[in-house]
PDB file of C-alpha atoms in Angstrom:
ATOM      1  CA  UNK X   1     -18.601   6.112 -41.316  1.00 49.00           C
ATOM      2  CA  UNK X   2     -18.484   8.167 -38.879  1.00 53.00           C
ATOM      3  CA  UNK X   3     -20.335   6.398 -35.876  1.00 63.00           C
ATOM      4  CA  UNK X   4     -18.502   3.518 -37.277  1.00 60.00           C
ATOM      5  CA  UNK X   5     -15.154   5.432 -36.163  1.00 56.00           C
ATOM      6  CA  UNK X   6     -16.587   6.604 -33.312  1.00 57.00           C
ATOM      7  CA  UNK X   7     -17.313   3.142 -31.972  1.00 55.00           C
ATOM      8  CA  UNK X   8     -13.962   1.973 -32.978  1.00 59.00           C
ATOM      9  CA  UNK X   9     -12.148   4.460 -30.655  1.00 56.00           C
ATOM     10  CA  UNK X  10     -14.504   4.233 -27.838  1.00 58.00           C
ATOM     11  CA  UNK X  11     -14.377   0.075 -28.004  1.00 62.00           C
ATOM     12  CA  UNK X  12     -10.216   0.966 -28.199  1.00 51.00           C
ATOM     13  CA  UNK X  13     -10.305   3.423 -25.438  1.00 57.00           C
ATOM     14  CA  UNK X  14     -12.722   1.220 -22.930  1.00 61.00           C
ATOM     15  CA  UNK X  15     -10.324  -2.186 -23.770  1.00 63.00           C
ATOM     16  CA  UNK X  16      -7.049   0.171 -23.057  1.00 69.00           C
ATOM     17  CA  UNK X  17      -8.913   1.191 -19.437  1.00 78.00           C
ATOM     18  CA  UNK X  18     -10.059  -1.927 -18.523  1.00 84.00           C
ATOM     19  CA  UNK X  19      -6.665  -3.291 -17.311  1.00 85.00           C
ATOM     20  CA  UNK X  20      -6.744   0.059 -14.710  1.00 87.00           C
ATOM     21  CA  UNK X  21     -10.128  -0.742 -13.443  1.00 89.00           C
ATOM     22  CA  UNK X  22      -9.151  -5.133 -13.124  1.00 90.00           C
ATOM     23  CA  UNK X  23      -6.041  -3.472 -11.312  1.00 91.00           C
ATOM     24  CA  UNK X  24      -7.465  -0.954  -8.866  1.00 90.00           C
ATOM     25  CA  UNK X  25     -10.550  -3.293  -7.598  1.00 91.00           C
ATOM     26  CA  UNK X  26      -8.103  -6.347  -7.104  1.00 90.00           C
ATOM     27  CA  UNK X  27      -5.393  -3.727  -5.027  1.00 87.00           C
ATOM     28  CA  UNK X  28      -8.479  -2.325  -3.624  1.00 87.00           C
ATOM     29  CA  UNK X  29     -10.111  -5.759  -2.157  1.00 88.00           C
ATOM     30  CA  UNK X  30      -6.383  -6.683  -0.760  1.00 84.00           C
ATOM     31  CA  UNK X  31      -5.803  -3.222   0.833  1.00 80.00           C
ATOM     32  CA  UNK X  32      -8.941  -3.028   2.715  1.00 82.00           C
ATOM     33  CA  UNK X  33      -8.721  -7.010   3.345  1.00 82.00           C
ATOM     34  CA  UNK X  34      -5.160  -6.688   4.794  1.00 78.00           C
ATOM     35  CA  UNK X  35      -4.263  -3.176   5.935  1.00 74.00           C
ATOM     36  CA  UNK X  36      -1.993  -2.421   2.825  1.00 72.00           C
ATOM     37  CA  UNK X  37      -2.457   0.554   0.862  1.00 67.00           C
ATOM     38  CA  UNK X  38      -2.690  -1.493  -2.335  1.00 73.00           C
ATOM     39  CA  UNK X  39       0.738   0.306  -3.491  1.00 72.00           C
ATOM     40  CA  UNK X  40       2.796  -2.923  -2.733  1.00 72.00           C
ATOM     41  CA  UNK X  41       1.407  -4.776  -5.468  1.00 77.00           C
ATOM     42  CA  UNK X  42       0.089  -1.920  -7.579  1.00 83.00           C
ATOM     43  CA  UNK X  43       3.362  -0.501  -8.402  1.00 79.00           C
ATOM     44  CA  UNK X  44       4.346  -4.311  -9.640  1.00 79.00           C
ATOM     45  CA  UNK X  45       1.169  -4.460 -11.975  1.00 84.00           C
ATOM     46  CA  UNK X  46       1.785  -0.641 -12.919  1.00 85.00           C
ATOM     47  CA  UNK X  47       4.990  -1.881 -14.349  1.00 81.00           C
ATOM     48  CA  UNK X  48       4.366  -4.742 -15.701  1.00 81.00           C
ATOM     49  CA  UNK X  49       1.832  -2.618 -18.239  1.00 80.00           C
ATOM     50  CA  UNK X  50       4.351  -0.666 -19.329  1.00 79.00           C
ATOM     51  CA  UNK X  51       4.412   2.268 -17.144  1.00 79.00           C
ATOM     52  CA  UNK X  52       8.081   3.545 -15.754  1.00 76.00           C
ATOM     53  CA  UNK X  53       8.361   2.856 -11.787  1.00 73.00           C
ATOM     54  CA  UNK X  54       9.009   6.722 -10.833  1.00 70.00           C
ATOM     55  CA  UNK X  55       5.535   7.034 -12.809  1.00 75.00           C
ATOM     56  CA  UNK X  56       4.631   4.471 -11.228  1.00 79.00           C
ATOM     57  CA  UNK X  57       5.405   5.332  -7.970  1.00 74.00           C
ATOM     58  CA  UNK X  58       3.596   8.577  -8.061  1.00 73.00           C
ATOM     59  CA  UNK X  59       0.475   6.863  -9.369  1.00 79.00           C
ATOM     60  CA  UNK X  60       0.280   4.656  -6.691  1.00 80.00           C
ATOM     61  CA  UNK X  61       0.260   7.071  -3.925  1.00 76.00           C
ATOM     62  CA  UNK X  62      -2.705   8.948  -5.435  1.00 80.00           C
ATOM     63  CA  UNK X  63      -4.520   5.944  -5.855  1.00 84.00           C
ATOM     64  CA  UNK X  64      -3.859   5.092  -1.833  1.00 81.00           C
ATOM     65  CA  UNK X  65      -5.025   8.268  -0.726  1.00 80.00           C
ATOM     66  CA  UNK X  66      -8.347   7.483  -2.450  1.00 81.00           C
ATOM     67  CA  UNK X  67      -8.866   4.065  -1.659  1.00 82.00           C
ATOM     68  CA  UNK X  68      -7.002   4.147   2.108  1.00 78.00           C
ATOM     69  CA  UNK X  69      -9.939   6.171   3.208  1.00 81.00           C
ATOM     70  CA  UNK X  70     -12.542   4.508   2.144  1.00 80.00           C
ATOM     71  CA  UNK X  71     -11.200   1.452   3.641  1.00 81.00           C
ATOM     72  CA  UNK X  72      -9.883   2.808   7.193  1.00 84.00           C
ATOM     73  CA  UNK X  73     -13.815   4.379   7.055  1.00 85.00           C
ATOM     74  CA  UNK X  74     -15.058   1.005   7.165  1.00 84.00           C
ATOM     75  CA  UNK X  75     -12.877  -0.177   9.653  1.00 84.00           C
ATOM     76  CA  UNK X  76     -13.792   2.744  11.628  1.00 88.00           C
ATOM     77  CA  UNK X  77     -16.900   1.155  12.096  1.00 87.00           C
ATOM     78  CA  UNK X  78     -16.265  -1.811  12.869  1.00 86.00           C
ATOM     79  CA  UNK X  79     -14.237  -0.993  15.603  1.00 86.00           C
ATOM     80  CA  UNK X  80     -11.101  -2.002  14.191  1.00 84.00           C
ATOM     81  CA  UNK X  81      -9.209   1.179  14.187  1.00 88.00           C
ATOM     82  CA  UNK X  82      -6.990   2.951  17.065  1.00 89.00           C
ATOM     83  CA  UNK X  83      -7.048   6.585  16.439  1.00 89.00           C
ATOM     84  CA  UNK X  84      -4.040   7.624  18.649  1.00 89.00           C
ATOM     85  CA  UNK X  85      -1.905   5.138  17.284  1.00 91.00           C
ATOM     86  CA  UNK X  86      -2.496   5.955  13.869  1.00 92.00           C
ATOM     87  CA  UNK X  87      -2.258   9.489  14.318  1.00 92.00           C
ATOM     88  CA  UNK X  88       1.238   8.564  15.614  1.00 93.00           C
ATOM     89  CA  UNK X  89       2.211   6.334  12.709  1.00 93.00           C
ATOM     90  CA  UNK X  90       1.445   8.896  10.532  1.00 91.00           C
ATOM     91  CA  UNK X  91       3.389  11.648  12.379  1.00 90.00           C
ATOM     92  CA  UNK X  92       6.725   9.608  11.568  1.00 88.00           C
ATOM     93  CA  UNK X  93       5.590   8.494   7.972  1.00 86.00           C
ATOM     94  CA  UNK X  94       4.679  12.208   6.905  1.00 84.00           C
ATOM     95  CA  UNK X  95       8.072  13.754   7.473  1.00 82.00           C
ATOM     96  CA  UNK X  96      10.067  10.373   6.332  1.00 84.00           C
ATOM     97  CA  UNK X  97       7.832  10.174   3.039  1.00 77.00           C
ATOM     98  CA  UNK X  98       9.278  13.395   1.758  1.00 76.00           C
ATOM     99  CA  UNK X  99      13.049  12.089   2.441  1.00 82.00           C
ATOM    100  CA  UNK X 100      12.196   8.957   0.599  1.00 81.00           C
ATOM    101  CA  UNK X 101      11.326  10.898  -2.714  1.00 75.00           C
ATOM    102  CA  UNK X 102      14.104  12.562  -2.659  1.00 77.00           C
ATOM    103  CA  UNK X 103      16.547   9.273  -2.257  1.00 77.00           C
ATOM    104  CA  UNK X 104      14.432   7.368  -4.750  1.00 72.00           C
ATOM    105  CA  UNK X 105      15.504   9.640  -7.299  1.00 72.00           C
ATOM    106  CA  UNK X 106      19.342   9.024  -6.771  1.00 78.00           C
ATOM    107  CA  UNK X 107      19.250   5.652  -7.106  1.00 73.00           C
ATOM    108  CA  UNK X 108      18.250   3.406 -10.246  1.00 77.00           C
ATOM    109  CA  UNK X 109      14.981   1.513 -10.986  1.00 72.00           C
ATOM    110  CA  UNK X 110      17.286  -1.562 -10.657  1.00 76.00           C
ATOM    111  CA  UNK X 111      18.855  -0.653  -7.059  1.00 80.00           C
ATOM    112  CA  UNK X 112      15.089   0.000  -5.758  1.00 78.00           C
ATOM    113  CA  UNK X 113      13.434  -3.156  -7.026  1.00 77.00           C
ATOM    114  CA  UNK X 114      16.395  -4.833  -5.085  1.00 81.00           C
ATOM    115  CA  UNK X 115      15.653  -3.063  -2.011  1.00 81.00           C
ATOM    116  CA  UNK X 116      12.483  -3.433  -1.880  1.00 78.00           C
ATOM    117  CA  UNK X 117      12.452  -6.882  -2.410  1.00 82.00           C
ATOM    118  CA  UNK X 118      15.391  -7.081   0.478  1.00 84.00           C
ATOM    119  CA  UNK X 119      13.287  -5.206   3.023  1.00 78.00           C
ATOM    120  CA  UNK X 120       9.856  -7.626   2.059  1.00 78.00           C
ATOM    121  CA  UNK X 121      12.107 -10.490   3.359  1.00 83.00           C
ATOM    122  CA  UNK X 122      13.039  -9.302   6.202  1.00 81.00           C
ATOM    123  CA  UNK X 123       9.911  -8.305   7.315  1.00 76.00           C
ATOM    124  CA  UNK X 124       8.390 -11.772   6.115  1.00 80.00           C
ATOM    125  CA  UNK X 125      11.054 -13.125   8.361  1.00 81.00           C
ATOM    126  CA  UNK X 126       9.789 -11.273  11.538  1.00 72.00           C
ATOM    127  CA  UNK X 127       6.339 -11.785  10.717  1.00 72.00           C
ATOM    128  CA  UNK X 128       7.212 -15.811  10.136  1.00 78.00           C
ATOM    129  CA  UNK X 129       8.773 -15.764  13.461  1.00 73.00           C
ATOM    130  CA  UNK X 130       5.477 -14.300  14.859  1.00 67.00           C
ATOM    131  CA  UNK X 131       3.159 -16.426  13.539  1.00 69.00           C
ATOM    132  CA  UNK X 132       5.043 -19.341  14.551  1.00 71.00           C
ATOM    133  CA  UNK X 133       5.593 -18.535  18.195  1.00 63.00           C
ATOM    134  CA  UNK X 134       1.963 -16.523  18.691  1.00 57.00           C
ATOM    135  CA  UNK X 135      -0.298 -18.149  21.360  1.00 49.00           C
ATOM    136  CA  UNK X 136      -3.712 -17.412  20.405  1.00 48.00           C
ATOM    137  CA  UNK X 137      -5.738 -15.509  22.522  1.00 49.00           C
ATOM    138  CA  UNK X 138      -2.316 -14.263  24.347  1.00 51.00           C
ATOM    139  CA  UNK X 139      -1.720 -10.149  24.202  1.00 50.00           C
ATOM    140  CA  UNK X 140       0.831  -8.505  26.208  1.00 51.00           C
ATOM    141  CA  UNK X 141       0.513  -5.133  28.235  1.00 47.00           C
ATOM    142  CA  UNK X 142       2.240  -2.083  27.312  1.00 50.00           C
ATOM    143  CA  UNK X 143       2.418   1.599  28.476  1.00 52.00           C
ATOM    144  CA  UNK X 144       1.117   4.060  26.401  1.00 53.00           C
ATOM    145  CA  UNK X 145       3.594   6.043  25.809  1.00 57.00           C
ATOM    146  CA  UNK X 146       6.170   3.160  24.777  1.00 74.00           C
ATOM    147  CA  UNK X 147       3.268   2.568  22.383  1.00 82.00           C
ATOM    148  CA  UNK X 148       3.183   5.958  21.003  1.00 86.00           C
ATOM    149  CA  UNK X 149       6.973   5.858  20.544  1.00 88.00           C
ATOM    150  CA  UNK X 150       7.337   2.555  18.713  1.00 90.00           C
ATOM    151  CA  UNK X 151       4.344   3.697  16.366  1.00 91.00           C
ATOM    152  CA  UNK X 152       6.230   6.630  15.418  1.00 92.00           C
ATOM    153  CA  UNK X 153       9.240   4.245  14.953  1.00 91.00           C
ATOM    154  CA  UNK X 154       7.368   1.793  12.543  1.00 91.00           C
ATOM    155  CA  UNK X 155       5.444   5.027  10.927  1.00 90.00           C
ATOM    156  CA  UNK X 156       9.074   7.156  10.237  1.00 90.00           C
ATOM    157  CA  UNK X 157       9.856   3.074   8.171  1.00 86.00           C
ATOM    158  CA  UNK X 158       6.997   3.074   6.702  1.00 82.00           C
ATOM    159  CA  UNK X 159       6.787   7.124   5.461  1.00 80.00           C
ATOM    160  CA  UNK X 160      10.479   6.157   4.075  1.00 83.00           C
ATOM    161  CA  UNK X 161       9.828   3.413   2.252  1.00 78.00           C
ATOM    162  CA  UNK X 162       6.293   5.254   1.007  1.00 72.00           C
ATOM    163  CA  UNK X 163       8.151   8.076  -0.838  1.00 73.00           C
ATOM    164  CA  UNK X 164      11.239   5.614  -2.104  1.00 76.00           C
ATOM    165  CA  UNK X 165       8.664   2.647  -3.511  1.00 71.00           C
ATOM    166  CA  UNK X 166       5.690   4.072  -3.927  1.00 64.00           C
ATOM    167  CA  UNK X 167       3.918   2.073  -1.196  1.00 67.00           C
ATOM    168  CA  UNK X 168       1.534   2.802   1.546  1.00 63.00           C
ATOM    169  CA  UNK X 169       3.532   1.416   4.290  1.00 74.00           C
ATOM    170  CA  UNK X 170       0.589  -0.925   5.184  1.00 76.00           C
ATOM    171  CA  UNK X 171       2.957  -4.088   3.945  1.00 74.00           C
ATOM    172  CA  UNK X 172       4.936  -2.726   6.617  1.00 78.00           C
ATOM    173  CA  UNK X 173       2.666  -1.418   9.539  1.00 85.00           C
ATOM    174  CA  UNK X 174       0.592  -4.307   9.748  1.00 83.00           C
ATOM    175  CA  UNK X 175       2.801  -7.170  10.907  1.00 81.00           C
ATOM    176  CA  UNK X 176       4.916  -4.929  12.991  1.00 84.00           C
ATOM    177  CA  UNK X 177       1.878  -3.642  14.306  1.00 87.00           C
ATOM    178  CA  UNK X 178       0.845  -7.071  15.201  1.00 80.00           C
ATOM    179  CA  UNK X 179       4.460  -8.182  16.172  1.00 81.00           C
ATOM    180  CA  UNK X 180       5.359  -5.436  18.418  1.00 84.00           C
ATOM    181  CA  UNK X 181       2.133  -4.133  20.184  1.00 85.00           C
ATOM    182  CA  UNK X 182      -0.612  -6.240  21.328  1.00 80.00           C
ATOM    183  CA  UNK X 183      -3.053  -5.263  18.690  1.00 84.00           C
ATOM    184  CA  UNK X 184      -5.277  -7.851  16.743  1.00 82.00           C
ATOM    185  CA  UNK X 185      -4.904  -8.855  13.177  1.00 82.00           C
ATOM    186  CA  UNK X 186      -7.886  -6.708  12.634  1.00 84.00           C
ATOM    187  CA  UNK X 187      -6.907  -3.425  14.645  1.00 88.00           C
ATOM    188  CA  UNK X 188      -3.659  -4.000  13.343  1.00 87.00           C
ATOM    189  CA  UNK X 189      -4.752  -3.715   9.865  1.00 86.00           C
ATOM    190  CA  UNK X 190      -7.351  -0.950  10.298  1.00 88.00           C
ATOM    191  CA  UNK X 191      -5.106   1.075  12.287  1.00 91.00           C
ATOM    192  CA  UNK X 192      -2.859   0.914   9.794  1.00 88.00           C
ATOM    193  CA  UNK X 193      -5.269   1.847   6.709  1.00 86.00           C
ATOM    194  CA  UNK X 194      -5.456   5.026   8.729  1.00 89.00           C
ATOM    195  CA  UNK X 195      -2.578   6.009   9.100  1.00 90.00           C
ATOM    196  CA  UNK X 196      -1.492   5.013   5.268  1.00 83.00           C
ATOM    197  CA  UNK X 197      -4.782   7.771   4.136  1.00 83.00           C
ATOM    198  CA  UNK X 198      -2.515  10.536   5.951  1.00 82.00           C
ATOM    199  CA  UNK X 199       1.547   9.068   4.983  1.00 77.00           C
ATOM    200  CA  UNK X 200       0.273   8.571   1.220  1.00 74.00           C
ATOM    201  CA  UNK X 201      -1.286  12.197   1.463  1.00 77.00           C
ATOM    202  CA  UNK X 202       2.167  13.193   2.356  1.00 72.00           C
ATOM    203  CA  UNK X 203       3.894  11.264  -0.055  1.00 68.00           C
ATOM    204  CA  UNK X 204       1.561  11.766  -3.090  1.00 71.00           C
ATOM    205  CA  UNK X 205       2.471  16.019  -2.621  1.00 73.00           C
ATOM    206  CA  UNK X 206       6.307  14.667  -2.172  1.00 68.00           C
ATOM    207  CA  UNK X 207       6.356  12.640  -5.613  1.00 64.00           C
ATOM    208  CA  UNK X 208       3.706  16.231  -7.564  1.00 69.00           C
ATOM    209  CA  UNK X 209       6.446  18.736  -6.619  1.00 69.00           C
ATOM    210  CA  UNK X 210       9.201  16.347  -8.164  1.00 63.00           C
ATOM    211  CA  UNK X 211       6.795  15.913 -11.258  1.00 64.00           C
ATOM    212  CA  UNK X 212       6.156  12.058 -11.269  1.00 59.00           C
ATOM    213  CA  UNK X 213       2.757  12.833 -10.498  1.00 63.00           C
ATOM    214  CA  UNK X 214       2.151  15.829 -12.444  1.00 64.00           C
ATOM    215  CA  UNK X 215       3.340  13.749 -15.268  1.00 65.00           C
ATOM    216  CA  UNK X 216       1.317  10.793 -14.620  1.00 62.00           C
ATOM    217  CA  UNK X 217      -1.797  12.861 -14.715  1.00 65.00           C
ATOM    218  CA  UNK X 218      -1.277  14.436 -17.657  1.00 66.00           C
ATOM    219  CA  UNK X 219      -0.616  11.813 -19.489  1.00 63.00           C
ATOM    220  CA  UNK X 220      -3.464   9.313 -18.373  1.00 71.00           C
ATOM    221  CA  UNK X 221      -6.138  11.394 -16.334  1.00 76.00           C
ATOM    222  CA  UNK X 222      -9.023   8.709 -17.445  1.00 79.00           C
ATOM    223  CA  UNK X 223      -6.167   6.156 -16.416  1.00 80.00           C
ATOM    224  CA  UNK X 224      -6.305   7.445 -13.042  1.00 82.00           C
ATOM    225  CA  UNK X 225      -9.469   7.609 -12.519  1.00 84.00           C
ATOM    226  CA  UNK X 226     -10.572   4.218 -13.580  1.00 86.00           C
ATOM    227  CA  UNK X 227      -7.727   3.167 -10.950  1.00 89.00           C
ATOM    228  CA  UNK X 228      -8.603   5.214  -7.811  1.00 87.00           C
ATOM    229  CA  UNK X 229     -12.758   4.820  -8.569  1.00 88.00           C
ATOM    230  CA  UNK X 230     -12.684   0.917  -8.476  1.00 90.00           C
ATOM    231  CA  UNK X 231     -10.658   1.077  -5.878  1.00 88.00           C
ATOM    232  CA  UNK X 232     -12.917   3.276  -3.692  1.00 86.00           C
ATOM    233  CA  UNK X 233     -15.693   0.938  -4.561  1.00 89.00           C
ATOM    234  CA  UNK X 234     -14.025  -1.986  -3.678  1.00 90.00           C
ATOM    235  CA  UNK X 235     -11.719  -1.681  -0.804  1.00 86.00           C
ATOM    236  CA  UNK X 236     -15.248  -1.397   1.802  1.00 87.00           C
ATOM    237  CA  UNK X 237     -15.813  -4.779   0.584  1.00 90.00           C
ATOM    238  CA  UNK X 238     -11.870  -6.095   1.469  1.00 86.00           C
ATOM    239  CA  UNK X 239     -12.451  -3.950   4.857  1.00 83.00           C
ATOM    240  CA  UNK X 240     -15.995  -6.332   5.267  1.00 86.00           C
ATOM    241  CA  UNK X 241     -14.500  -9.556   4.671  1.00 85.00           C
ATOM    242  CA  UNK X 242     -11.747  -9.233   7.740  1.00 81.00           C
ATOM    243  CA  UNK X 243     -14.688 -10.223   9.595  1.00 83.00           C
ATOM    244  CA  UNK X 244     -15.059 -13.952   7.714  1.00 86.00           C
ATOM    245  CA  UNK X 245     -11.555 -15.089   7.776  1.00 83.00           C
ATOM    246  CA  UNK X 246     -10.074 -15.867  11.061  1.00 81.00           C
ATOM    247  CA  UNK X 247      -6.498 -13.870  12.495  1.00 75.00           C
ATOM    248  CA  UNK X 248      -4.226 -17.283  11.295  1.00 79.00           C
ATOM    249  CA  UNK X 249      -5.942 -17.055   7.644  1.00 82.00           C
ATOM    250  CA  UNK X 250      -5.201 -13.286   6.946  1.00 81.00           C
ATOM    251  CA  UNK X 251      -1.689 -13.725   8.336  1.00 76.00           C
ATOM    252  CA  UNK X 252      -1.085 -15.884   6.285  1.00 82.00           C
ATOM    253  CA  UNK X 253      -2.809 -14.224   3.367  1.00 82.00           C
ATOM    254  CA  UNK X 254      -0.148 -10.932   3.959  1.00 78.00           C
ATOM    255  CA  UNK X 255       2.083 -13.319   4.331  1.00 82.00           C
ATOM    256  CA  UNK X 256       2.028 -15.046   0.647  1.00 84.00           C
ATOM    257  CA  UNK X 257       1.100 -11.769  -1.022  1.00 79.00           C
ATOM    258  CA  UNK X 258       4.394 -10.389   0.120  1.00 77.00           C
ATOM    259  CA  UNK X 259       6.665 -13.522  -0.965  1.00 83.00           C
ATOM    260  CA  UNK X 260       4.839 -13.026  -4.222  1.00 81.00           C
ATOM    261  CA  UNK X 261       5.763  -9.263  -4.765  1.00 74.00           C
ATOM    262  CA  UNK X 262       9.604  -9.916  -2.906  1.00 79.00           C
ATOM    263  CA  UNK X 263       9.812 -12.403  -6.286  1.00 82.00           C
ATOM    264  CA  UNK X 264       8.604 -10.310  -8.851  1.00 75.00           C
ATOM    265  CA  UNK X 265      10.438  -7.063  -7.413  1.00 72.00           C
ATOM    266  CA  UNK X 266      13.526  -9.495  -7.804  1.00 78.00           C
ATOM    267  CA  UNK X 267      13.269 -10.169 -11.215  1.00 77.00           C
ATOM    268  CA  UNK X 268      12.005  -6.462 -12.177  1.00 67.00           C
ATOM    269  CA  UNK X 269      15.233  -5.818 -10.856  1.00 67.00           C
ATOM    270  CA  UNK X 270      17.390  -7.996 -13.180  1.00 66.00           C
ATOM    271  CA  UNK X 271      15.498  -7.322 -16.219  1.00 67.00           C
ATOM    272  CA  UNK X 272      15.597  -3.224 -15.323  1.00 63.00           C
ATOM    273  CA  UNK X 273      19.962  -3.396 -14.988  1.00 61.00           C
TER     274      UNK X 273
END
């Protein structure tokens, strides 16, 4: 009887995980595929199973600390990572992060989902607007230092809209990375994976001292950990596969996965007023 009930719970407790584990490796493959820190559709599948947004939120950034590194590692290697710039991107995300916690709790779950999804379709504009115009092989000169400055400009955006959503700031960095400086599709999104490991550090500490994250891992440690490990195992592989899809195809890949999200944001929205 008691084996019996001992199987029972651990069948129960392994079905109730599995969901975490599908969810991390698929946000894992995407983030180290296309440069985003996985939050942008984590916090969507996070809510959709029942977890609050705030919760949600918090979750998320832990879970991009873990897997951001392990992705921006492999990118590293491959040569597909500019150190300065990141380091630069992060400066502005780190101190914007903290004032995006702060505002996310003064407005409602409603309000955010809407500006989230109003922000994704703006930037799905720009990057539209790129694709359409960019002449392949075609990358323009800039000084350094106007480099430096517009990194910390699209890192401050993306550290804001880390601590408000939840996110990375990848969905963000990597098409204005590849809109405004000459990087490639593939610097654009490694560069970006590092900087995410150190505006997700920043945010993650933002959303403990607040308690969404305490919270979260009280109440589902194994949870967690099921999340973050599969997506440490499997963001390397997203990272590896940048090499067998050309620029157009991953373009276009960020591209759909962020109409996709701007939809279901929308209608989280409607069903959360």
């Amino acid at each position: 009887m008691t084996s019996d009930l001992e199987y029972t719970i651990l069948t129960f407790v392994l079905w109730g995980l599995l969901p975490f584990l599908l969810m991390g490796s698929l946000a894992g493959l995407l983030s180290g595929l296309l440069g985003i820190g996985g939050g942008l559709i984590l916090v969507p599948m996070l809510t959709l199973a029942g977890i609050g947004l705030h919760q949600a939120v918090g979750m998320s950034l832990l879970y991009i600390l873990i897997t951001g590194f392990s992705g921006a590692l492999t990118h590293f290697r491959q040569g597909h990572l500019k150190l300065d710039l990141a380091f630069f991107l992060a400066l502005g995300g780190c101190i914007f992060s903290y004032l995006g916690t702060r505002f996310s709790h003064l407005l409602p779950e409603a309000w955010l989902s809407w500006l989230f999804t109003a922000l994704v379709a703006v930037i799905m504009g720009l990057f539209w607007k790129r694709m359409r115009h960019q002449e392949s092989g075609e990358r323009k000169p800039f000084r350094l230092a106007s480099g430096r400055v517009i990194a910390v400009l699209i890192g401050s955006l993306a550290g804001l809209l880390s601590g408000i959503f939840g996110v990375g700031g990848g969905f963000v960095m990597t098409p204005l990375l590849n809109i405004l400086l000459p990087l490639s599709v593939e610097e654009s999104i490694g560069t970006s994976l590092a900087a995410i490991v150190m505006i997700s550090a920043a945010g993650a500490a933002s959303h403990f001292f607040v308690g969404d994250l305490f919270s979260v891992l009280q109440a589902q440690p194994l949870a967690m950990l099921f999340l973050g490990g599969a997506g440490a195992l499997s963001a390397p592989w997203g990272a590896r596969l940048t090499r067998v899809f050309s620029p157009r195809q991953l373009q276009a890949g960020l591209f759909i996965l962020m109409g996709l999200v701007a939809v279901y944001m929308l209608l989280f929205g409607f069903h959360s007023h």
